[in-house]
CSV table of C-alpha atoms in Angstrom, one decimal:
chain,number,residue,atom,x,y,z
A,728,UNK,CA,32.2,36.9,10.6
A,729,UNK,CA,34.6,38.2,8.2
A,730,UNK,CA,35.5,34.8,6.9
A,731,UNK,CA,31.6,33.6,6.1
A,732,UNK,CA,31.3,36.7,4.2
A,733,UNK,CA,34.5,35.8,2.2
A,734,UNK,CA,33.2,32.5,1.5
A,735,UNK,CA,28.9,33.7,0.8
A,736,UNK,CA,31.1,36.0,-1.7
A,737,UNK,CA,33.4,33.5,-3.2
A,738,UNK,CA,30.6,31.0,-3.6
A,739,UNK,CA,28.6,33.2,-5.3
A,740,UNK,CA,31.3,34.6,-7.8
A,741,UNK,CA,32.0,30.0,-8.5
A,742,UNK,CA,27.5,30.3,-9.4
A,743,UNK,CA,27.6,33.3,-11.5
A,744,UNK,CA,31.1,32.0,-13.2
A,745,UNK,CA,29.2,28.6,-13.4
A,746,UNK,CA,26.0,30.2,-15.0
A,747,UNK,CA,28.0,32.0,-17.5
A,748,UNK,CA,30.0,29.1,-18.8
A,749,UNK,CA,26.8,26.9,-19.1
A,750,UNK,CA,25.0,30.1,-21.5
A,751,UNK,CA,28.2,30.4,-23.2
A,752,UNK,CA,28.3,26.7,-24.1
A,753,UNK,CA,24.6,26.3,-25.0
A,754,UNK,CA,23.8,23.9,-21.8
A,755,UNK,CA,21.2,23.2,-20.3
A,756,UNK,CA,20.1,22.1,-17.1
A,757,UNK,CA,17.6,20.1,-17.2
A,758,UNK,CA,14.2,20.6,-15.0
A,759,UNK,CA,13.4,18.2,-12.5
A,760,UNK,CA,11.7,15.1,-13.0
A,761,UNK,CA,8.0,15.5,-11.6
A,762,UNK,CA,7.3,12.8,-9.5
A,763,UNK,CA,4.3,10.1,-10.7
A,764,UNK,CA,1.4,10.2,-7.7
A,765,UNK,CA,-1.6,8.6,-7.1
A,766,UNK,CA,-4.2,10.5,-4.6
A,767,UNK,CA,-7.3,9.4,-3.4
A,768,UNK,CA,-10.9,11.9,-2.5
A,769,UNK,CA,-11.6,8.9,0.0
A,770,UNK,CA,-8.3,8.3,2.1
A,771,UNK,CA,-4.7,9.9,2.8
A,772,UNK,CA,-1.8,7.5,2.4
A,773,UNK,CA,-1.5,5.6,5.4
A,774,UNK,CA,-5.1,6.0,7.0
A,775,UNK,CA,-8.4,3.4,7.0
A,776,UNK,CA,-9.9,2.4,4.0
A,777,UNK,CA,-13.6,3.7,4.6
A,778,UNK,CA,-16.4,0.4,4.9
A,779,UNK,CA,-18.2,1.8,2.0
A,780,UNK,CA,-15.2,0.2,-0.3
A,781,UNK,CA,-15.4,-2.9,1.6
A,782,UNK,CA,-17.4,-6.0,1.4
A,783,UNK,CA,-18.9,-4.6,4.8
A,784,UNK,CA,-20.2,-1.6,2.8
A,785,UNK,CA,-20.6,-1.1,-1.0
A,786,UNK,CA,-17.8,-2.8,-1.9
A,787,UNK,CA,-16.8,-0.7,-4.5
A,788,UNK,CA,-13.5,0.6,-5.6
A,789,UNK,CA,-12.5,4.6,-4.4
A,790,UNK,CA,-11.8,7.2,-6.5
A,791,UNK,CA,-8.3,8.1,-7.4
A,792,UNK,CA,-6.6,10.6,-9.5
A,793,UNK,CA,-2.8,10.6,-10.6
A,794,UNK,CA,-0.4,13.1,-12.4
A,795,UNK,CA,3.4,13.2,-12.7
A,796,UNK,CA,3.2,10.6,-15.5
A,797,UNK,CA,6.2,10.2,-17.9
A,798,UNK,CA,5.1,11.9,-20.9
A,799,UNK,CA,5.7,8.9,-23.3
A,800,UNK,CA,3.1,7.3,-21.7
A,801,UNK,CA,0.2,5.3,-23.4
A,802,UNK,CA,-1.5,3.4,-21.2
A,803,UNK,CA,-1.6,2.5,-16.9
A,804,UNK,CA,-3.0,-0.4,-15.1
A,805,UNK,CA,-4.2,-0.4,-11.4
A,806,UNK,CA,-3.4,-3.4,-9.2
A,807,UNK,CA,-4.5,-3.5,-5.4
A,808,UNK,CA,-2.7,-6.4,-3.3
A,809,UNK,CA,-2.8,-6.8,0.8
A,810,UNK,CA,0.6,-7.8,1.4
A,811,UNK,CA,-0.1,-9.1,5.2
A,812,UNK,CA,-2.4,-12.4,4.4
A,813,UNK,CA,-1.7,-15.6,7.4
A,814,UNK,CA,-0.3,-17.0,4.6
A,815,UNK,CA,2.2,-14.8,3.4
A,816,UNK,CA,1.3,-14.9,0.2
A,817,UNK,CA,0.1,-11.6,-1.4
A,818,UNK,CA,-3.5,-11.1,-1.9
A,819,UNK,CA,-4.5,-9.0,-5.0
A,820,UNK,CA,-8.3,-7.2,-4.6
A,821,UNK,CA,-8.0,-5.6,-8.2
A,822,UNK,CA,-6.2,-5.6,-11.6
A,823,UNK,CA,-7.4,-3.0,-14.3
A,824,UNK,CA,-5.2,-2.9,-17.4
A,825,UNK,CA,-4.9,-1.2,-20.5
A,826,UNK,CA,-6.6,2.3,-18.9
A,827,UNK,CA,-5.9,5.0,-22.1
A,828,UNK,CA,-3.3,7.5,-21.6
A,829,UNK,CA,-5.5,10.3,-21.8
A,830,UNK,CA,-7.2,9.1,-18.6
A,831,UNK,CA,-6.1,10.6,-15.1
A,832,UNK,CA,-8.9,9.2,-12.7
A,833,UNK,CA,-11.3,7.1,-12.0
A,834,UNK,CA,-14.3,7.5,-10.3
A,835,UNK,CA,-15.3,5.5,-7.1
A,836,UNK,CA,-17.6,2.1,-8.9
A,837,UNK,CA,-16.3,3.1,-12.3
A,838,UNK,CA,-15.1,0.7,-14.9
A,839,UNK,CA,-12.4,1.7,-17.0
A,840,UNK,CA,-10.0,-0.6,-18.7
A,841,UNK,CA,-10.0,-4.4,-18.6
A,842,UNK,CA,-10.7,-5.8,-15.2
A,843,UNK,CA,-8.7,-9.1,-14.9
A,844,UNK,CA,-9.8,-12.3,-12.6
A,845,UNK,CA,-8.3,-11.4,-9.1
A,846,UNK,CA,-7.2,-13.8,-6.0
A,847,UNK,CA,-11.1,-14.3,-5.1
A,848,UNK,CA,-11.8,-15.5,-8.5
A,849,UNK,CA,-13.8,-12.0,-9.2
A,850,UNK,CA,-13.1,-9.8,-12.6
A,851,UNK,CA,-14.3,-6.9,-10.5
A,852,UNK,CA,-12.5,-5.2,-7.2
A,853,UNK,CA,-13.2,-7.2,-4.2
A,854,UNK,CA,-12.8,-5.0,-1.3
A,855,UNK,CA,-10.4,-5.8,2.1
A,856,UNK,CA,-11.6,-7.9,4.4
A,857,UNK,CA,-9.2,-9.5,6.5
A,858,UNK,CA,-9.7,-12.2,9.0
A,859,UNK,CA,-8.1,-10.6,11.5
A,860,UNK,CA,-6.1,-7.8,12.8
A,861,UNK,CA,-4.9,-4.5,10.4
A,862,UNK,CA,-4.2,-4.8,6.7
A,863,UNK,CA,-2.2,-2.9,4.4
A,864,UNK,CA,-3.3,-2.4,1.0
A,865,UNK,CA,-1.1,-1.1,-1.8
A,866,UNK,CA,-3.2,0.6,-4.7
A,867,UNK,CA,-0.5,0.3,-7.4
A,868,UNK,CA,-0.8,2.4,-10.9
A,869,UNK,CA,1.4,2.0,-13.1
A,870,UNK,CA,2.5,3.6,-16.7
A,871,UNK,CA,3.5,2.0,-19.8
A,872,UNK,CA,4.7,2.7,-23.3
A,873,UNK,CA,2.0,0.1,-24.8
A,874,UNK,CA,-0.8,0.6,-25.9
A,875,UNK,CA,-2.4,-2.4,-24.7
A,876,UNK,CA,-1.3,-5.0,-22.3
A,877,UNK,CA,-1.8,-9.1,-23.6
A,878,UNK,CA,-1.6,-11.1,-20.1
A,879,UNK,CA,-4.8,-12.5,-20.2
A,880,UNK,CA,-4.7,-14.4,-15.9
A,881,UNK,CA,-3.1,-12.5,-12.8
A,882,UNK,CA,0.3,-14.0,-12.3
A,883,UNK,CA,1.0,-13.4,-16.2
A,884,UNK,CA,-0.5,-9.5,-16.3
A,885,UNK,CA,1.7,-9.6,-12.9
A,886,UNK,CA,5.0,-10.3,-14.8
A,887,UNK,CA,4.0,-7.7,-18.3
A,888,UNK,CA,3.3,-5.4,-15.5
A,889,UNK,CA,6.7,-5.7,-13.7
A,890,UNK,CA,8.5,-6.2,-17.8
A,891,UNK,CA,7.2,-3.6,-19.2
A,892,UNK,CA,6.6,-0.8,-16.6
A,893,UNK,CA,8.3,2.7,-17.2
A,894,UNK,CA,7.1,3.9,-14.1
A,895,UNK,CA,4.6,3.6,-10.8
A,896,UNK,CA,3.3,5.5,-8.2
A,897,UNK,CA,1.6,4.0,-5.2
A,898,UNK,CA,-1.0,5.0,-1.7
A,899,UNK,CA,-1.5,2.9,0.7
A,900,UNK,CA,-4.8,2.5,3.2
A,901,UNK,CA,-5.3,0.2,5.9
A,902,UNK,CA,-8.4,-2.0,7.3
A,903,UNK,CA,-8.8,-4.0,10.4
């Protein structure tokens, strides 16, 4: 006992000798980096898409919300890719680019941004429908310094995406 006291104590004298130096020498420690999130009204990460945003319902997009942004950011684009196709190939459902800064959601059906042509041949989300067995899909946002994003087809707003990116956040739901 008398030698975890010694050390609670000796520890604590090394923080407050630590805290003094840093005031003394004008430094700062800086706050921790808020994490970038993406949330959705209409599923937790990891749990079934509801039919209503499938091709077996509405077909419409959910709603999502994000935060945690870095604060240079001036634009975001939304992707939504099924990763688990027979093929093996990834499957994108939706691509929405140059979505302002000043925007933090989007509501379930709404259009915001530039909707680009996506692996059905659709500018508009196309909802999961596998053709057998449980999906993933990855709703991707992403933040960027530009303004405005140029690709014009899905494999070249893929690669601006993956160039230019300062940062993403990601939720997953599944369907089967």
């Amino acid at each position: 006992m008398v030698s975890q006291r010694v050390n609670f104590r000796q520890m604590f004298l090394i923080l407050i000798k630590l805290i003094t130096t840093l005031k003394e020498k004008n430094i700062s420690i800086p706050a921790p980096k808020e994490v970038f999130k993406i949330k959705s009204p209409n599923f937790l990460y990891g749990e079934k898409i509801p039919k209503k945003y499938t091709p077996y319902g509405k077909d419409i997009h959910p709603s999502f919300y994000w935060y945690g942004f870095p604060k240079n950011t001036r634009s975001f684009a939304i992707v939504c890719e099924d990763p688990d196709t027979p093929s093996g190939k990834i499957f994108t459902h939706w691509i929405v680019k140059n979505i302002p800064a000043n925007i933090n959601k989007i509501g379930e059906g709404e259009n915001i941004g530039e909707e680009i042509k996506n692996s059905w041949g659709f500018t508009r989300y196309s909802g999961p429908k596998p053709p057998y067995g449980m999906h993933r899909y990855f709703f991707k946002i992403y933040a960027f310094t530009d303004e405005k994003l140029v690709s014009k087809t899905m494999n070249a707003i893929k690669k601006e995406i993956e160039i230019k990116k300062i940062d993403e956040a990601v939720i997953m739901g599944t369907f089967e």
